[in-house]
Each structure stands twice: as structure tokens, then as C-alpha cells.
Coordinates of C-alpha atoms and ligand atoms in Angstrom, one line a residue:
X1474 CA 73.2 -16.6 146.4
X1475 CA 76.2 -14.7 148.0
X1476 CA 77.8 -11.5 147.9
X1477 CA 78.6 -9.2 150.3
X1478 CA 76.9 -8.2 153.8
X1479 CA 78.0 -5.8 155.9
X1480 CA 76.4 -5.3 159.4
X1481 CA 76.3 -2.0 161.8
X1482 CA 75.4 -3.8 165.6
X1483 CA 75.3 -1.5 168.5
X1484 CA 74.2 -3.1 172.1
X1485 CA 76.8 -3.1 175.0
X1486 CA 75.4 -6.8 175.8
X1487 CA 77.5 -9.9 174.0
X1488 CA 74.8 -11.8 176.0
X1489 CA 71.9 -9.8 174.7
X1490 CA 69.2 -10.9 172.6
X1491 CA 69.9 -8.4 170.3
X1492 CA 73.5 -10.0 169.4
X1493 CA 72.2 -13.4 169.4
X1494 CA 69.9 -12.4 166.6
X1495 CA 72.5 -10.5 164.7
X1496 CA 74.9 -13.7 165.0
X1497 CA 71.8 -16.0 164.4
X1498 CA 71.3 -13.5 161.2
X1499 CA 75.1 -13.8 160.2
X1500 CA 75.6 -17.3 160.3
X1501 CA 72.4 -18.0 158.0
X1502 CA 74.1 -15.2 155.3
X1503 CA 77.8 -17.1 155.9
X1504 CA 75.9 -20.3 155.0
X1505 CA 74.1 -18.8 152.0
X1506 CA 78.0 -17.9 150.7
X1507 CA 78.1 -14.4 152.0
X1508 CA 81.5 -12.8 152.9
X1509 CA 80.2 -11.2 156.4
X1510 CA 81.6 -8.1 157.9
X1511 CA 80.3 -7.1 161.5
X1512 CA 81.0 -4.0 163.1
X1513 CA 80.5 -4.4 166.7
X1514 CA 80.6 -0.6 167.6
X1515 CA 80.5 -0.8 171.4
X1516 CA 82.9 -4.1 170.9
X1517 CA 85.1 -1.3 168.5
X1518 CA 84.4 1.3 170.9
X1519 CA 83.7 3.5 168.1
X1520 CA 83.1 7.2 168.6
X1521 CA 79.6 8.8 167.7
X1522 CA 80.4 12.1 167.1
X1523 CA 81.2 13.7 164.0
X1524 CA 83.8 16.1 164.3
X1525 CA 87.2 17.5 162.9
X1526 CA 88.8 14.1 164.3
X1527 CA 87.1 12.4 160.8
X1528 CA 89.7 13.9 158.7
X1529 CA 93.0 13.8 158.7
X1530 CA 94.1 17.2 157.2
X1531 CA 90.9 19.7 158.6
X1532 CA 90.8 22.8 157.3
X1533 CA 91.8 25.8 159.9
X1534 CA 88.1 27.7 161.0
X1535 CA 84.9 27.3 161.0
X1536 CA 84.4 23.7 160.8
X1537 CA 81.8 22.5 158.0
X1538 CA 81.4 18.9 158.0
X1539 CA 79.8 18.4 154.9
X1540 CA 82.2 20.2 153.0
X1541 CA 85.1 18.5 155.0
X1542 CA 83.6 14.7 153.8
X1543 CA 83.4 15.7 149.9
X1544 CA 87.1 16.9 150.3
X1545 CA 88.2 13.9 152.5
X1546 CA 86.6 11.7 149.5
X1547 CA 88.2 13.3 147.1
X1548 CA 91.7 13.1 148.7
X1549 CA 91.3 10.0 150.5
X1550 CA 91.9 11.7 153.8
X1551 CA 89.5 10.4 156.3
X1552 CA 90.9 9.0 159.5
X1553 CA 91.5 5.6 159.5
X1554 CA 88.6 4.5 161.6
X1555 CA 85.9 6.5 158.5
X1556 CA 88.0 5.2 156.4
X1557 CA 88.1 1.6 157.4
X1558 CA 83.7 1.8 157.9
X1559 CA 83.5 3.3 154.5
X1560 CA 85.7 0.4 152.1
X1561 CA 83.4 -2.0 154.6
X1562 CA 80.1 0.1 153.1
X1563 CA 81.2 0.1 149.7
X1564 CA 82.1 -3.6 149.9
X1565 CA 78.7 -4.9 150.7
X1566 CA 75.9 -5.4 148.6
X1567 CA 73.2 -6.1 151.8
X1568 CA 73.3 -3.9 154.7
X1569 CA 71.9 -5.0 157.9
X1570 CA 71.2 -2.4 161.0
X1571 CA 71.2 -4.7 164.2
X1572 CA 69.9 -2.2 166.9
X1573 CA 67.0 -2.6 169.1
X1574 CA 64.4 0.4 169.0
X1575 CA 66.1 2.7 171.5
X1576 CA 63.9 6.1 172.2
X1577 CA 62.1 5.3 168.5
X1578 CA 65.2 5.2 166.6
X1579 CA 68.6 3.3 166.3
X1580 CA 70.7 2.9 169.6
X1581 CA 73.4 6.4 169.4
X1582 CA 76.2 4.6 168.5
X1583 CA 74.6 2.8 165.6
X1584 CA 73.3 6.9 165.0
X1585 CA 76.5 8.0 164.7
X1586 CA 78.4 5.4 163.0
X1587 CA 75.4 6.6 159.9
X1588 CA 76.6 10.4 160.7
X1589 CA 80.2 9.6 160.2
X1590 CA 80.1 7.0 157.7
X1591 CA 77.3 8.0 155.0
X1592 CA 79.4 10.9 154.0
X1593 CA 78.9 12.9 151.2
X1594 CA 80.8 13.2 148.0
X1595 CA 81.2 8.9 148.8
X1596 CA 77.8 7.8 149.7
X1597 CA 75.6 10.5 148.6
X1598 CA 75.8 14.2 147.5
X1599 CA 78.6 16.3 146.1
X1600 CA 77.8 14.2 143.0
X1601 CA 77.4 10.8 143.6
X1602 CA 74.0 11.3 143.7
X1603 CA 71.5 10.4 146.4
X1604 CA 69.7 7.3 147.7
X1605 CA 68.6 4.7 144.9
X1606 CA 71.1 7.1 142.4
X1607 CA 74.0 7.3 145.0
X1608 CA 76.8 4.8 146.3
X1609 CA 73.5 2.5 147.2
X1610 CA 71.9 2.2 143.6
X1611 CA 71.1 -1.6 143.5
X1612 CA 71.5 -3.0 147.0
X1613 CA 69.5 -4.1 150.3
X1614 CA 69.4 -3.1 153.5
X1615 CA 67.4 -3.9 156.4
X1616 CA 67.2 -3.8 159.9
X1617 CA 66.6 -5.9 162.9
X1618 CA 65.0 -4.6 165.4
X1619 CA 62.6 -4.8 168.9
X1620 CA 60.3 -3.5 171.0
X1621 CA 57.4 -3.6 173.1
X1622 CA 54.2 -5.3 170.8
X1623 CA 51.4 -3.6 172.3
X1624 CA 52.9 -0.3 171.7
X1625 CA 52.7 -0.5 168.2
X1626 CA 49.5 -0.6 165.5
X1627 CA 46.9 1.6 164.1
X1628 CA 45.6 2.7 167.2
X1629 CA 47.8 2.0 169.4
X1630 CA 50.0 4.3 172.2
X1631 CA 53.7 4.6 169.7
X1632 CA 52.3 4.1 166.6
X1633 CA 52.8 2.1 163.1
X1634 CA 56.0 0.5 163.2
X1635 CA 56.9 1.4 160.0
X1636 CA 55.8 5.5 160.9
X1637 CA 58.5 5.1 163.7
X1638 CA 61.0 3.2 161.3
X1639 CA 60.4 5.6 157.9
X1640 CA 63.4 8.6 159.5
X1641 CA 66.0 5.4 159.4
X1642 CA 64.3 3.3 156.4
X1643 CA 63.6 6.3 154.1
X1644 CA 65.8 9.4 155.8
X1645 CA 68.9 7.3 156.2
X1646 CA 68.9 4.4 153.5
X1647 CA 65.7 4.7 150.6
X1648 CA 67.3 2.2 148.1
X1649 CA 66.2 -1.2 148.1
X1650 CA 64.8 -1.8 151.5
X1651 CA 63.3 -4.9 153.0
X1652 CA 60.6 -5.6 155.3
X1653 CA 62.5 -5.3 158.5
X1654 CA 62.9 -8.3 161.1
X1655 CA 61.4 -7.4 164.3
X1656 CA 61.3 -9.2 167.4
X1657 CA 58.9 -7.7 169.9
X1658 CA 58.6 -7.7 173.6
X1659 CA 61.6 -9.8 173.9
X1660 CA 62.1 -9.3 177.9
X1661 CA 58.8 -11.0 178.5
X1662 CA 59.0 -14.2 176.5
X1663 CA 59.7 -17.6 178.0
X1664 CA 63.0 -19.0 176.6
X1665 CA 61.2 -21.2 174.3
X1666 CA 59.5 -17.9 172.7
X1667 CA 62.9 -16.6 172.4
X1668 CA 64.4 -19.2 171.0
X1669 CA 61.7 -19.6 168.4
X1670 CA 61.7 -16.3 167.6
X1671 CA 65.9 -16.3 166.7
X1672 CA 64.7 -19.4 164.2
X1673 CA 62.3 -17.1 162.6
X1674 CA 65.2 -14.5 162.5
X1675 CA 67.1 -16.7 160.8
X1676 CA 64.4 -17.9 158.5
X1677 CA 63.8 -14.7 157.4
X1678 CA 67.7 -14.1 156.5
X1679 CA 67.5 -17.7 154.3
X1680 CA 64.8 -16.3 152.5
X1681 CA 66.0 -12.4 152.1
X1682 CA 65.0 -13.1 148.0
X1683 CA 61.5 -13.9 148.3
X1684 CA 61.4 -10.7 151.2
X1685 CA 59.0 -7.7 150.7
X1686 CA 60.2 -4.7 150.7
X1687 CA 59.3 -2.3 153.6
X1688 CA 56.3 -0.2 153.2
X1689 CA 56.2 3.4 154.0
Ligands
FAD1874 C1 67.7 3.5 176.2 C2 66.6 2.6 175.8 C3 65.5 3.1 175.0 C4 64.5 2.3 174.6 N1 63.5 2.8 173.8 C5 62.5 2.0 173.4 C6 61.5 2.5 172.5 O1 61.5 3.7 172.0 N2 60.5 1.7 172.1 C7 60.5 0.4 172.5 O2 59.6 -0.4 172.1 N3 61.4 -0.1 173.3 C8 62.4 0.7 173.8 N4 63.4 0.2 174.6 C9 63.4 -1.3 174.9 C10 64.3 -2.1 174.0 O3 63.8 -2.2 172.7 C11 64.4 -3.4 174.8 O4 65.5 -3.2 175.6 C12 64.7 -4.5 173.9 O5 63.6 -4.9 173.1 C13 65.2 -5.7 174.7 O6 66.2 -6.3 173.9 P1 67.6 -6.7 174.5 O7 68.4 -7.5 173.4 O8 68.3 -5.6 175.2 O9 67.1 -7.8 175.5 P2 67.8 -8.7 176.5 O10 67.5 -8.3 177.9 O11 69.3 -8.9 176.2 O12 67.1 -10.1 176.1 C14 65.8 -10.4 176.5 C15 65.9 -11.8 177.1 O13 66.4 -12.7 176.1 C16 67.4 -13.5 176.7 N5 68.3 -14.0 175.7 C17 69.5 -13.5 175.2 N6 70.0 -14.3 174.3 C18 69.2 -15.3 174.1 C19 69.1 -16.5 173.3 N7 70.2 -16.7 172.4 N8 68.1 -17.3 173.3 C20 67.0 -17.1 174.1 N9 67.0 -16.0 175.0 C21 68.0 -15.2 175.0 C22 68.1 -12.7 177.7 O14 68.7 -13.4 178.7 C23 66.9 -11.9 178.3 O15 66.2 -12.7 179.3 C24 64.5 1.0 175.0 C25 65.5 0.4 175.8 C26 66.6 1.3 176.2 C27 67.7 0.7 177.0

């Protein structure tokens, strides 16, 4: 195997589980031959806003971001810190989102690292195309993520997992997507549940060929 991974990871926690499964998932992917690229964003302290700071020549007005990205991509004047995320994105041929379920969606940083990153005229739009016929056509992403078990099922109080999960697996990425990892109520597992659980994270990041791909 091999290739090119790279990996948007937002919790404030070094310590966390949430980073142990994203090195737990990096290391398997470093020993399968992939080149690994992590961006810590709280380590980076990246910003999550979108704003006339993403560009390095803004035009004077009304600010219109869209409009701002396609001519940033075409004159390769994004700020150094887009720039930098974007040559990571284009790099990789697996993405991974590392992000607990914060408030049903990715943690904000993780949210606006997509915002400012998935710009279009690069990634999609302004006529790259979109989705599985933009910059993505032909890779994987998934995600790794948590939360409480009981909350989630047919009938139960948040819903499918995958009903929560479809604004980030088919709003944000829609190309190939794999089933994502999740690791649920990880606060109330002994530390042999835990520790069981980051080998099935890793198991699940050997085997990333035979992986479904995520339904709705
Ligand atoms: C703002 C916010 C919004 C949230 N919204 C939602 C929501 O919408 N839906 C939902 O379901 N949940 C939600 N949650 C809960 C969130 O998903 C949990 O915080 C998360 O599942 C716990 O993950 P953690 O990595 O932060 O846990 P941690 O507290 O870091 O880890 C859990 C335990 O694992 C231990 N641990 C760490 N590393 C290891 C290791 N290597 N081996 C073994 N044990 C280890 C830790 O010491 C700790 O005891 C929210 C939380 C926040 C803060």
C-alpha cells in the first residue's frame, strides 16, 4: 500500500483519547508506507475564521469570500498559513478528520480549517468541479470520531450516526468515503476498554482496503 495521508485533528488535549487514536491511527498508516501529514490545529494554533486575512492581496469593499478563493487560486495568493493546508490537501490521497462529535459536528477548529481550506476554484467550484469531479476525484477520506453509545440508533434520543455524520461525510467531502471509526462513550470505559478500543482503531486503519464505505 502507501501513498499519501493527510490528517485535520482538533482537541486542546495531547493527553486525550482523541489524539491517542489519531497517533494510534498514524502510526499503523506510517507502517503501511504512508508519508503522514498531521495538522494539529490547536497544537498550530490555527485560526477558524474565514476572512480577508486568507488572502494576501484582498480586494478593497465588500468582502466576497468565494470570489476572493477562485482569485487567490488563480494567482497563488493565499496567506501562507491556506496556502501551506492546501499543498498538504492536494498532496494526500486519504484524508482523515480526527475530531470527537462536538455539538453533532466536528470540534470549530477542525470546522473552520474545512471553511478556509476547501476553497473554491482549488478544491471545488469555479471549475474544478465538485466532490467526486473536483480536486477529490479518486481518494478517501474518513473520520474518527466519539460519543455517547446510547445516544445513538434507530430509536434512540440523537439519532443514526450516520444522519448526524451525512452534513460532514456528504456536505463537506462526498468522494470516496469510508465507514467512519467511532469510538463511543469513551469517558466511561475502564482502561482496558480503552485500550482495546485504540487496537481496533488501529485495526481498522491496517485494513482501510477491505473498509466499507459509509452509508448515507
Ligand atoms: C463542546 C463539546 C460538545 C460535545 N458534543 C457532543 C455531542 O454532540 N454528542 C456526543 O455524543 N458527545 C458530545 N461531546 C462529548 C465528546 O464526544 C466527548 O468529550 C468525547 O467522546 C470524549 O473524548 P475525549 O478524547 O475528549 O476523552 P478523554 O477525556 O480525553 O478520554 C477519555 C478517557 O480516556 C483516557 N485515555 C486517554 N488516552 C488514553 C490511552 N492512550 N489509552 C487508554 N485510555 C486513554 C483518558 O485519560 C480519559 O480517562 C461533547 C463534548 C464537548 C467538550
Amino acid at each position: 500500500m502507501g501513498g499519501n495521508r493527510a490528517n485535520g485533528h482538533a482537541h486542546p488535549e495531547p493527553g486525550s483519547f482523541c489524539a491517542a487514536q489519531m497517533c494510534g491511527a498514524a502510526d499503523t498508516l506510517r507502517e503501511q508506507g504512508y508519508m503522514v501529514e498531521i495538522s494539529d490545529l490547536y497544537a498550530m494554533n490555527w485560526g477558524a475564521a474565514l476572512d480577508r486575512a486568507d488572502f494576501m492581496h484582498p480586494l478593497e469593499g465588500q468582502f466576497k469570500p468565494q470570489a476572493e478563493q477562485v482569485r487567490a487560486a488563480k494567482e497563488g495568493s493565499f496567506a501562507p498559513d491556506v496556502a501551506a493546508e492546501l499543498e498538504k490537501l492536494q498532496a494526500a490521497d486519504l484524508l482523515v478528520f480526527s475530531s470527537l462529535l462536538w455539538w453533532f459536528s466536528l470540534a470549530a477548529l477542525l470546522k473552520g480549517w474545512v471553511d478556509r481550506v476547501f476553497t473554491m476554484g482549488t478544491v471545488y467550484g469555479g471549475g474544478v468541479g465538485t466532490y467526486d469531479t473536483g480536486l477529490f476525484r479518486g481518494r478517501r477520506a474518513l473520520l474518527t470520531t466519539g460519543g455517547v453509545v446510547e445516544h445513538y440508533g434507530p430509536n434512540a434520543r440523537d439519532g443514526e450516526m450516520n444522519v448526524n455524520l451525512f452534513h460532514i461525510q456528504n456536505g463537506m467531502l462526498r468522494f470516496t468515503v469510508l465507514a467512519p471509526v467511532i469510538s463511543y462513550s469513551l469517558v466511561r470505559l475502564t482502561r482496558e476498554d480503552r485500550a482495546a478500543q485504540l487496537g481496533r482503531v488501529r485495526g481498522a486503519f491496517e485494513t482501510l482496503d477491505e473498509r466499507e464505505v459509509a452509508s448515507g
